[in-house]
Short mmCIF file of C-alpha atoms and ligand atoms in Angstrom, two decimals:
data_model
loop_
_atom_site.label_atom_id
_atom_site.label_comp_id
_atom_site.label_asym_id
_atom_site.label_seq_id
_atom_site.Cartn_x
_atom_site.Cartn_y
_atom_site.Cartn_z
CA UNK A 28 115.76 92.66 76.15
CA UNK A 29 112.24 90.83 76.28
CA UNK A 30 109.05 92.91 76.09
CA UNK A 31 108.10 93.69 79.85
CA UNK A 32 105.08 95.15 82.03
CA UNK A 33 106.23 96.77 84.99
CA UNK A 34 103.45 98.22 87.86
CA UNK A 35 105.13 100.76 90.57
CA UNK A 36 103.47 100.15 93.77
CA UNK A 37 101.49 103.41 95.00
CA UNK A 38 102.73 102.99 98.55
CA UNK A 39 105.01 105.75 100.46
CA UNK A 40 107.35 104.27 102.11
CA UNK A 41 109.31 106.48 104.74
CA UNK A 42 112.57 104.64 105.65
CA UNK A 43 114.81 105.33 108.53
CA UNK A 44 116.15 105.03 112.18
CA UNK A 45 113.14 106.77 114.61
CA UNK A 46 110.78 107.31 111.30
CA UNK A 47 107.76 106.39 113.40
CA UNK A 48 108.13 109.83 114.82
CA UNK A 49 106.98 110.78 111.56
CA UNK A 50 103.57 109.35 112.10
CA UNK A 51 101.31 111.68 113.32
CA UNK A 52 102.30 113.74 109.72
CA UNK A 53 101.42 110.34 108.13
CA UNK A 54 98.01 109.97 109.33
CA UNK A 55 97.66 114.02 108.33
CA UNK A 56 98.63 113.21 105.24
CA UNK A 57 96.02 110.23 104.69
CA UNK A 58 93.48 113.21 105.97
CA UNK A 59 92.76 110.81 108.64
CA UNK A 60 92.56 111.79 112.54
CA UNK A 61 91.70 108.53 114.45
CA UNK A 62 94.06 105.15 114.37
CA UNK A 63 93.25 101.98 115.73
CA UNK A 64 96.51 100.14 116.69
CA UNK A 65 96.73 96.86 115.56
CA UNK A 66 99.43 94.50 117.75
CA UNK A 67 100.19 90.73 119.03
CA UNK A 68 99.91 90.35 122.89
CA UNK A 69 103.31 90.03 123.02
CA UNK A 70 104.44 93.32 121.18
CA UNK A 71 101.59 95.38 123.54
CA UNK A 72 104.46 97.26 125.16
CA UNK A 73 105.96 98.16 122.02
CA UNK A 74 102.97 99.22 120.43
CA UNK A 75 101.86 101.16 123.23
CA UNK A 76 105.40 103.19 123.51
CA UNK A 77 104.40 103.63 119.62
CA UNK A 78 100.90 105.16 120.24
CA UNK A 79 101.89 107.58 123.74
CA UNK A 80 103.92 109.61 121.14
CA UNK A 81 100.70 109.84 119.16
CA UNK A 82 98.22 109.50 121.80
CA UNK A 83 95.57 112.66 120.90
CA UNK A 84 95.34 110.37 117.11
CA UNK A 85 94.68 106.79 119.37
CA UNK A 86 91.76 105.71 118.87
CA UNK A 87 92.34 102.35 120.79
CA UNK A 88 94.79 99.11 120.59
CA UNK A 89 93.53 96.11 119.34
CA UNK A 90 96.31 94.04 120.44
CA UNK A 91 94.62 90.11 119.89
CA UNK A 92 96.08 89.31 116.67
CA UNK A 93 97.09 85.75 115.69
CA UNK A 94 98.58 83.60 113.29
CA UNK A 95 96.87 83.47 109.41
CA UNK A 96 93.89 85.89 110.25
CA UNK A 97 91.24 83.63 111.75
CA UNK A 98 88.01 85.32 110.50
CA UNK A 99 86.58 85.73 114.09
CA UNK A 100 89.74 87.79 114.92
CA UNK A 101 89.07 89.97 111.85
CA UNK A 102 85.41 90.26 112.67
CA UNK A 103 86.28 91.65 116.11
CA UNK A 104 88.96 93.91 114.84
CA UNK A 105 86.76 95.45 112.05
CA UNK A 106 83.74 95.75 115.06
CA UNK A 107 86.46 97.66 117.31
CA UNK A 108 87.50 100.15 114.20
CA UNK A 109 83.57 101.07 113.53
CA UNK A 110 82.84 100.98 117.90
CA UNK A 111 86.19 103.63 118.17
CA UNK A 112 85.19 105.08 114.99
CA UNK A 113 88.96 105.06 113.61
CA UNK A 114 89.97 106.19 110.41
CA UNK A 115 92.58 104.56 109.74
CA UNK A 116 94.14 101.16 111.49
CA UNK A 117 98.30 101.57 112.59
CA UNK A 118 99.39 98.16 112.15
CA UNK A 119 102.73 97.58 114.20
CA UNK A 120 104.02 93.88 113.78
CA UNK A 121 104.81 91.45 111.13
CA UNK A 122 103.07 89.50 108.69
CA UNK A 123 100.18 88.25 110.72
CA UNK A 124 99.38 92.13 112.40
CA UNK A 125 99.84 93.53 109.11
CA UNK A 126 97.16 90.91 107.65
CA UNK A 127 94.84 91.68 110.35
CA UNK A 128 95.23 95.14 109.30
CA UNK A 129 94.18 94.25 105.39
CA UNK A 130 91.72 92.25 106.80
CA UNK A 131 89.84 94.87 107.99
CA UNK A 132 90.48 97.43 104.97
CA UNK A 133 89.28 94.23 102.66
CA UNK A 134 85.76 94.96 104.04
CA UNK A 135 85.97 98.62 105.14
CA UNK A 136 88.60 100.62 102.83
CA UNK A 137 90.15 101.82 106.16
CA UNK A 138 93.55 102.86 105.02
CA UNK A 139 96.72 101.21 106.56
CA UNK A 140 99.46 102.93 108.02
CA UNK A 141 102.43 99.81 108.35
CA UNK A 142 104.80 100.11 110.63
CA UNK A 143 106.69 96.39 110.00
CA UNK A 144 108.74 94.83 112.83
CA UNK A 145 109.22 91.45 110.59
CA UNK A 146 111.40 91.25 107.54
CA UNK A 147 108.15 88.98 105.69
CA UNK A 148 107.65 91.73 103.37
CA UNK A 149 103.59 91.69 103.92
CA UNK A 150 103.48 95.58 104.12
CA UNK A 151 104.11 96.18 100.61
CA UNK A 152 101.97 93.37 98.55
CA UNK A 153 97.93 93.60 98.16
CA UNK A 154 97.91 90.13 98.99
CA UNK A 155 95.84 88.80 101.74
CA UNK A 156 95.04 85.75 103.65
CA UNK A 157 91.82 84.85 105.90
CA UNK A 158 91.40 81.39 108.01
CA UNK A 159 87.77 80.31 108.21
CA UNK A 160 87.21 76.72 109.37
CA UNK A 161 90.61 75.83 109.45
CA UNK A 162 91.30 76.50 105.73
CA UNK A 163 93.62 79.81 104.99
CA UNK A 164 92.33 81.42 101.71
CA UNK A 165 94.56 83.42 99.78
CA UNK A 166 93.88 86.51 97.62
CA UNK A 167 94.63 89.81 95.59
CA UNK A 168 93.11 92.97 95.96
CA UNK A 169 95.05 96.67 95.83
CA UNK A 170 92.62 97.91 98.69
CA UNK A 171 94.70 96.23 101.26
CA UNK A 172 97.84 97.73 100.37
CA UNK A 173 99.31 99.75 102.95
CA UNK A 174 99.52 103.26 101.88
CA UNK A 175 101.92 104.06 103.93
CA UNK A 176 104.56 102.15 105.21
CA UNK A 177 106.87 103.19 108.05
CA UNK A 178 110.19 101.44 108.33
CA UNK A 179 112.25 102.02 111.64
CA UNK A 180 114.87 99.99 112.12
CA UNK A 181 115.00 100.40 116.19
CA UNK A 182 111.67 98.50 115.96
CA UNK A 183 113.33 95.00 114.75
CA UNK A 184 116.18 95.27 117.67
CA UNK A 185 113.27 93.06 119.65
CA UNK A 186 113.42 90.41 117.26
CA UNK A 187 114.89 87.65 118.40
CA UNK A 188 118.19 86.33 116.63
CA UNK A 189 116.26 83.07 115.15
CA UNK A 190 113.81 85.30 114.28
CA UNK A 191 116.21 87.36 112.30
CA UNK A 192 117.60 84.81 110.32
CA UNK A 193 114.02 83.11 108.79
CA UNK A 194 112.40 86.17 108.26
CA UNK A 195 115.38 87.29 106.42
CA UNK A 196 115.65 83.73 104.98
CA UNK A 197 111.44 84.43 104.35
CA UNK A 198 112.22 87.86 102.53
CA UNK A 199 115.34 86.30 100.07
CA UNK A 200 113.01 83.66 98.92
CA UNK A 201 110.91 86.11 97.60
CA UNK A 202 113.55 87.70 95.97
CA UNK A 203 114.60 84.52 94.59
CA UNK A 204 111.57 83.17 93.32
CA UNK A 205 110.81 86.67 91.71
CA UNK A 206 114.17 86.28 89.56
CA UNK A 207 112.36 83.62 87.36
CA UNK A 208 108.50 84.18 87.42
CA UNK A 209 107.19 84.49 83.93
CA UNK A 210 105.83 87.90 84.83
CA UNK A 211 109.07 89.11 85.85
CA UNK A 212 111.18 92.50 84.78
CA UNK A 213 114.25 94.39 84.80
CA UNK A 214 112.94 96.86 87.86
CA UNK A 215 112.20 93.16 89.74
CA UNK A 216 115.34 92.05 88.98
CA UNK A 217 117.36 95.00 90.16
CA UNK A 218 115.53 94.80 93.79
CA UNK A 219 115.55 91.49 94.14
CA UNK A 220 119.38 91.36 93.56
CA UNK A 221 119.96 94.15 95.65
CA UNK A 222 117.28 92.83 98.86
CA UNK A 223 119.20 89.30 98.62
CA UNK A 224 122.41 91.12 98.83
CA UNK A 225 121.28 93.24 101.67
CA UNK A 226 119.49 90.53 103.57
CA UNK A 227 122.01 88.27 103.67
CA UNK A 228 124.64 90.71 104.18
CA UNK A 229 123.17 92.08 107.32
CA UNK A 230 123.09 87.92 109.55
CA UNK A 231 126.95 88.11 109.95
CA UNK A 232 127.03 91.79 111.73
CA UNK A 233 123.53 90.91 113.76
CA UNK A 234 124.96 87.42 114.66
CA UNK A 235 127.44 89.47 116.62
CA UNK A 236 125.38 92.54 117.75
CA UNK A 237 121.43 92.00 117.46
CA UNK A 238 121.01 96.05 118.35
CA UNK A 239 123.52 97.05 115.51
CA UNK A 240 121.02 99.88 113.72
CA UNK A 241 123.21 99.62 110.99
CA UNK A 242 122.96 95.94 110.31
CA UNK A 243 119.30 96.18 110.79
CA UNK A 244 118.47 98.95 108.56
CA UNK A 245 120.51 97.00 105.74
CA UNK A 246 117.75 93.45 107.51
CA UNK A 247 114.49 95.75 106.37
CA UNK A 248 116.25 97.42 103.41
CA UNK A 249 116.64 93.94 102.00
CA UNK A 250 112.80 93.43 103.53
CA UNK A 251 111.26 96.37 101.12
CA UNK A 252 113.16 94.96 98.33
CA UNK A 253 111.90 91.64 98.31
CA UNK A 254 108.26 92.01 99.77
CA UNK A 255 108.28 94.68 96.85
CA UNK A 256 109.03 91.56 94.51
CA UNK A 257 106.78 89.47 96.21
CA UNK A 258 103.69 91.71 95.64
CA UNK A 259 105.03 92.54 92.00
CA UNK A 260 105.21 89.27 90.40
CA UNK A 261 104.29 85.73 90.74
CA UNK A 262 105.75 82.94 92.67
CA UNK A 263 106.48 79.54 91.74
CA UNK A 264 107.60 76.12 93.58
CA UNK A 265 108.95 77.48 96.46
CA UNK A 266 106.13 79.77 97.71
CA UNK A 267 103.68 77.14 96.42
CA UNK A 268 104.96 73.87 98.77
CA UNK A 269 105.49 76.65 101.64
CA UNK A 270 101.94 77.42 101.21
CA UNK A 271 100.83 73.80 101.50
CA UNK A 272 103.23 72.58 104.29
CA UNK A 273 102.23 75.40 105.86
CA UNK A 274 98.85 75.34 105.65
CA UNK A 275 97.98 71.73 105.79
CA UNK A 276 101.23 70.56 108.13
CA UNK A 277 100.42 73.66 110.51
CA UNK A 278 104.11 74.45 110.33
CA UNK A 279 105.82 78.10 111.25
CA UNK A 280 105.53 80.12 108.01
CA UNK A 281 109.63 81.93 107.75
CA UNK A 282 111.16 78.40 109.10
CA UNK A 283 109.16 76.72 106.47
CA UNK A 284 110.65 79.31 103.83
CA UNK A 285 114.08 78.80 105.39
CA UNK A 286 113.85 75.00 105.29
CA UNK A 287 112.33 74.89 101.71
CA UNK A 288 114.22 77.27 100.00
CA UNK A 289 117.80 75.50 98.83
CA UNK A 290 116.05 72.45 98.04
CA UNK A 291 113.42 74.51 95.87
CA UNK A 292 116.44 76.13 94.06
CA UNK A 293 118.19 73.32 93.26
CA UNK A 294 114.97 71.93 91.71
CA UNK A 295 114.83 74.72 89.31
CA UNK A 296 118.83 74.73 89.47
CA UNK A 297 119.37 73.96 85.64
CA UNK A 298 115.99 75.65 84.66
CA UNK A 299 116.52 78.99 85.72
CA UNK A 300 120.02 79.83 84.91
CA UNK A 301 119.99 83.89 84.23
CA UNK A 302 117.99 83.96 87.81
CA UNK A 303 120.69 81.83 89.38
CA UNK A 304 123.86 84.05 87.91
CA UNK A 305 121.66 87.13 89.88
CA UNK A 306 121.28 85.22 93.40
CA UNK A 307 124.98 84.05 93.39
CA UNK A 308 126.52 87.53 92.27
CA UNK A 309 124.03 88.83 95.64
CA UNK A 310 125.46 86.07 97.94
CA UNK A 311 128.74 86.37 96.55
CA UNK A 312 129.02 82.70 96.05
CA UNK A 313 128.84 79.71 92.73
CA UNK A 314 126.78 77.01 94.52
CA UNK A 315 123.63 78.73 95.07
CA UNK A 316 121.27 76.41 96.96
CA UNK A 317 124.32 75.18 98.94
CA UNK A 318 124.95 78.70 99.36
CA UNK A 319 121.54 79.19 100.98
CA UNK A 320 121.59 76.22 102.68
CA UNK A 321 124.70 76.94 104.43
CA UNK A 322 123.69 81.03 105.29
CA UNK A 323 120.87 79.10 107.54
CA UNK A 324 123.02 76.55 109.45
CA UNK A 325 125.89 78.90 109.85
CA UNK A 326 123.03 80.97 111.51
CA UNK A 327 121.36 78.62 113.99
CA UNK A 328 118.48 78.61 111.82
CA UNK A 329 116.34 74.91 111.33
CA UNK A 330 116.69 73.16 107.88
CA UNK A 331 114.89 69.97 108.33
CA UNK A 332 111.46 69.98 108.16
CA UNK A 333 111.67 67.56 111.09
CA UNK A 334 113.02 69.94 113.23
CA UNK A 335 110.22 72.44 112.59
CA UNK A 336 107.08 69.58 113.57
CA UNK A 337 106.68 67.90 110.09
CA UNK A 338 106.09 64.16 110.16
CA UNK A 339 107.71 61.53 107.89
CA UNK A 340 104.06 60.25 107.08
CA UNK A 341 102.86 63.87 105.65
CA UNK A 342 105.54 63.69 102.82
CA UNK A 343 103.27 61.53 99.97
CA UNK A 344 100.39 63.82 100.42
CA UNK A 345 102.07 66.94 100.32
CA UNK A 346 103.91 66.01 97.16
CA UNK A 347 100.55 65.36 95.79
CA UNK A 348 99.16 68.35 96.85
CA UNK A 349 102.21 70.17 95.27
CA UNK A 350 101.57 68.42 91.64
CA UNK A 351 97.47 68.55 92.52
CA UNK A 352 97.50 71.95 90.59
CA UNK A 353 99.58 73.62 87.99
CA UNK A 354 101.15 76.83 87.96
CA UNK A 355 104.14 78.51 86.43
CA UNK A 356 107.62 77.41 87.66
CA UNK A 357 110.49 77.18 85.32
CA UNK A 358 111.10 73.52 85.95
CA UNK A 359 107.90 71.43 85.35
CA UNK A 360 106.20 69.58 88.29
CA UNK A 361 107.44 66.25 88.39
CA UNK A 362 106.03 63.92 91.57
CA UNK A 363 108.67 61.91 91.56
CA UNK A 364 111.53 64.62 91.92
CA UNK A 365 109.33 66.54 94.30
CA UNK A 366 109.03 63.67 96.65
CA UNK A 367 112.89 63.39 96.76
CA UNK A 368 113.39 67.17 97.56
CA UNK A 369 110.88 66.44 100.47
CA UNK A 370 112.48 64.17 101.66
CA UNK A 371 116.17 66.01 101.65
CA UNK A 372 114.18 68.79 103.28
CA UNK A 373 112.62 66.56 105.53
CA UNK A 374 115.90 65.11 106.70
CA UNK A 375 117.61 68.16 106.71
CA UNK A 376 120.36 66.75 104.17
CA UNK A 377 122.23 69.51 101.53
CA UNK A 378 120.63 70.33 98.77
CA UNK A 379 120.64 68.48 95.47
CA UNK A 380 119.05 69.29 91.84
P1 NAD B 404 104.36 87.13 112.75
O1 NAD B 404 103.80 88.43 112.35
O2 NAD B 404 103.41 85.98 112.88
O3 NAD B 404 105.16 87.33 114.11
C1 NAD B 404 105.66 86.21 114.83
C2 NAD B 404 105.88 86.60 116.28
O4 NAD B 404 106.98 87.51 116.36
C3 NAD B 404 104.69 87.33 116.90
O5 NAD B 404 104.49 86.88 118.22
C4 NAD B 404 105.13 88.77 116.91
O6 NAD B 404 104.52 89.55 117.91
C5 NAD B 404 106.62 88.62 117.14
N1 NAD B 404 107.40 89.77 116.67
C6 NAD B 404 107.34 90.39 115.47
N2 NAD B 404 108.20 91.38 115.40
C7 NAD B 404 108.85 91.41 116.57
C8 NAD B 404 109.86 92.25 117.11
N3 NAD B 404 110.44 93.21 116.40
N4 NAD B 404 110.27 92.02 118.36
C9 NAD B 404 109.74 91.00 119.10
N5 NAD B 404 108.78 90.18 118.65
C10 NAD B 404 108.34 90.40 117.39
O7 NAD B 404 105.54 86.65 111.77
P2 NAD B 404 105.87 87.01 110.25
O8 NAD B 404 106.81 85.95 109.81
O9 NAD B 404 106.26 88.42 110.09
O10 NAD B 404 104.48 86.83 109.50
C11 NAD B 404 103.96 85.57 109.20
C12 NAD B 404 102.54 85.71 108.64
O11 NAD B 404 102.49 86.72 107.66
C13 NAD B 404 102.05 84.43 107.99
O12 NAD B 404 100.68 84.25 108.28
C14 NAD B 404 102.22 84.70 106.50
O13 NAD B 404 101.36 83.95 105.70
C15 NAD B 404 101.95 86.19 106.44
N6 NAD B 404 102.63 86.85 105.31
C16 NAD B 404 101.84 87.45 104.40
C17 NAD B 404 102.43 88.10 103.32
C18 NAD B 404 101.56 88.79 102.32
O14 NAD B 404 102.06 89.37 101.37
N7 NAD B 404 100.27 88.81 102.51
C19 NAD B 404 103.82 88.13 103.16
C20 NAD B 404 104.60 87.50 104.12
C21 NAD B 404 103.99 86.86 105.21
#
């Protein structure tokens, strides 16, 4: 075995179907008294059920979060924690509440509480993202790492089916990218193994019954797993193009993951062998970007970029903007062969390396 560094994550995680009754002891523990609820517009009701059950520790719902953390949103949240004088912030959402919430501990230490409702994995990585004048900026920091995160399963019964499938689609690639970053280690491997199984594993039962609490505890099992990759060790092609199209296309972030991901593993196909034995054993199948490919259409889920808003005139510059900088992948950047696997993405065709 190779020489290896391997960082546990200092979060508690408390896993299970009604957990979030367990959060008034949670903010105890943090020795904090005060939470400011952190929520989209659209998942006020559910937050709010959330903080009656808790209401003498309320200290108010914030519930105007959006897309990539525009700064003014942050600026308003972090005003509305110091005006309620809240001691910690309850973030209860996906990706985009839960960046909100490290948004404002970025500036303020406040400590997070997670409650995720997304299988993007957010909760459990110190990485943050802020969008100031149209440009998202990326970063690291382990004072925006939840220190607690609270994972109930009745929560994700909301999400909608399509939903389901590319945020579980967003949470594999994770998994799958973290099988050959140069960083990687046996601990990584084991979870991201294991989350791919469980992600995948959970579409077929869900397809049939979206409120089966079995089927979605096994959805954010496979969620912990692979965010826990995701903030662990470093990402290559995949999460780098997602980033760009994403960013500078304006598409959806988990149907950009969904779309991108078998093309982005048959790129590093022949490169990453060990990796790719690990993801086929988990999906129980040889072919493994045709394997992922398929787990999306058999689901309902987009895999064109097309479908998703990208136009056929975006592809040159965002395979230059893939080669503009270098970073670790296990297949080297080649223009050329990333313009082709736009293009199959673009048009929605099967995977090829
Ligand atoms: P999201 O948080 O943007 O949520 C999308 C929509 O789904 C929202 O309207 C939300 O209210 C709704 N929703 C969420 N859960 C629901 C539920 N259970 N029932 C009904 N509606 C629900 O989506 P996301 O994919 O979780 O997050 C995407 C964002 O998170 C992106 O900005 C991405 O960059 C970021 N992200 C960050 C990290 C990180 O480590 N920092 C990791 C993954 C994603």
């Amino acid at each position: 075995m190779k020489a290896f560094v391997h960082q546990g994550s200092s979060s508690r995680i408390v896993f299970g179907v009604d957990s979030v009754q367990s959060i008034p002891e949670e903010i105890e523990r943090l020795a904090a008294k005060r939470a400011l609820v952190l929520c989209t517009a659209n998942q006020r009701e559910q937050a709010e059920a959330v903080a009656e059950t808790i209401s003498s520790r309320v200290a108010g719902i914030f519930d105007r979060v959006e897309m990539h953390v525009p700064i003014e949103v942050a600026r308003q949240a972090r005003q509305a924690a110091a005006s309620l004088g809240a001691d910690c912030a309850l973030a209860i959402g996906g990706g985009s509440t839960i960046g909100l919430g490290k948004a404002i501990a970025l500036e303020s230490g406040l400590p997070i509480i997670a409650v995720p409702t997304t299988y993007a994995g957010s909760e459990v990585t110190p990485i943050f993202g802020l969008t100031e004048g149209g440009v998202k900026k990326t970063g690291r920091d382990p004072k925006v790492l939840p220190r607690t995160v609270i994972y109930d399963p009745r929560l994700t019964v909301t999400l909608p089916f399509s939903m389901t499938v590319t945020s579980a689609m967003n949470a594999i690639a994770h998994a799958a990218e973290g099988l050959y970053a140069y960083d990687g280690n046996p601990v990584m491997e084991l979870m991201a193994e294991e989350g791919i199984r469980a992600s995948a594993a959970s579409l077929e039962p869900l397809a049939m019954n979206p409120a089966d609490l079995g089927a979605r505890s096994d959805a954010l099992y496979g969620a912990w797993l692979c965010g826990t990759v995701l903030g662990s060790v470093a990402m290559g092609l995949h999460h780098k193009l997602c980033h760009t199209l994403g960013g500078t296309f304006n598409l959806p972030h988990a149907e950009v993951h969904t779309v991108i991901l078998p093309h982005a593993l048959a790129y590093n196909f022949d490169a990453a062998p060990a990796a790719m034995r690990r993801i086929a054993r988990a999906l129980g199948k040889a072919d493994v970007p045709l394997a992922v490919y398929e787990l999306a259409r058999k689901h309902g889920a987009p895999t064109s970029l097309r479908e998703i808003g990208m136009t056929a005139d975006g592809l040159d510059r965002a395979a230059d903007l893939a080669v503009s900088d270098q970073y670790p992948n296990p297949r080297p950047l080649e223009r050329t062969a990333l313009r082709a696997l736009l293009q199959r993405a673009f048009d929605g065709i099967s995977p090829q390396a």
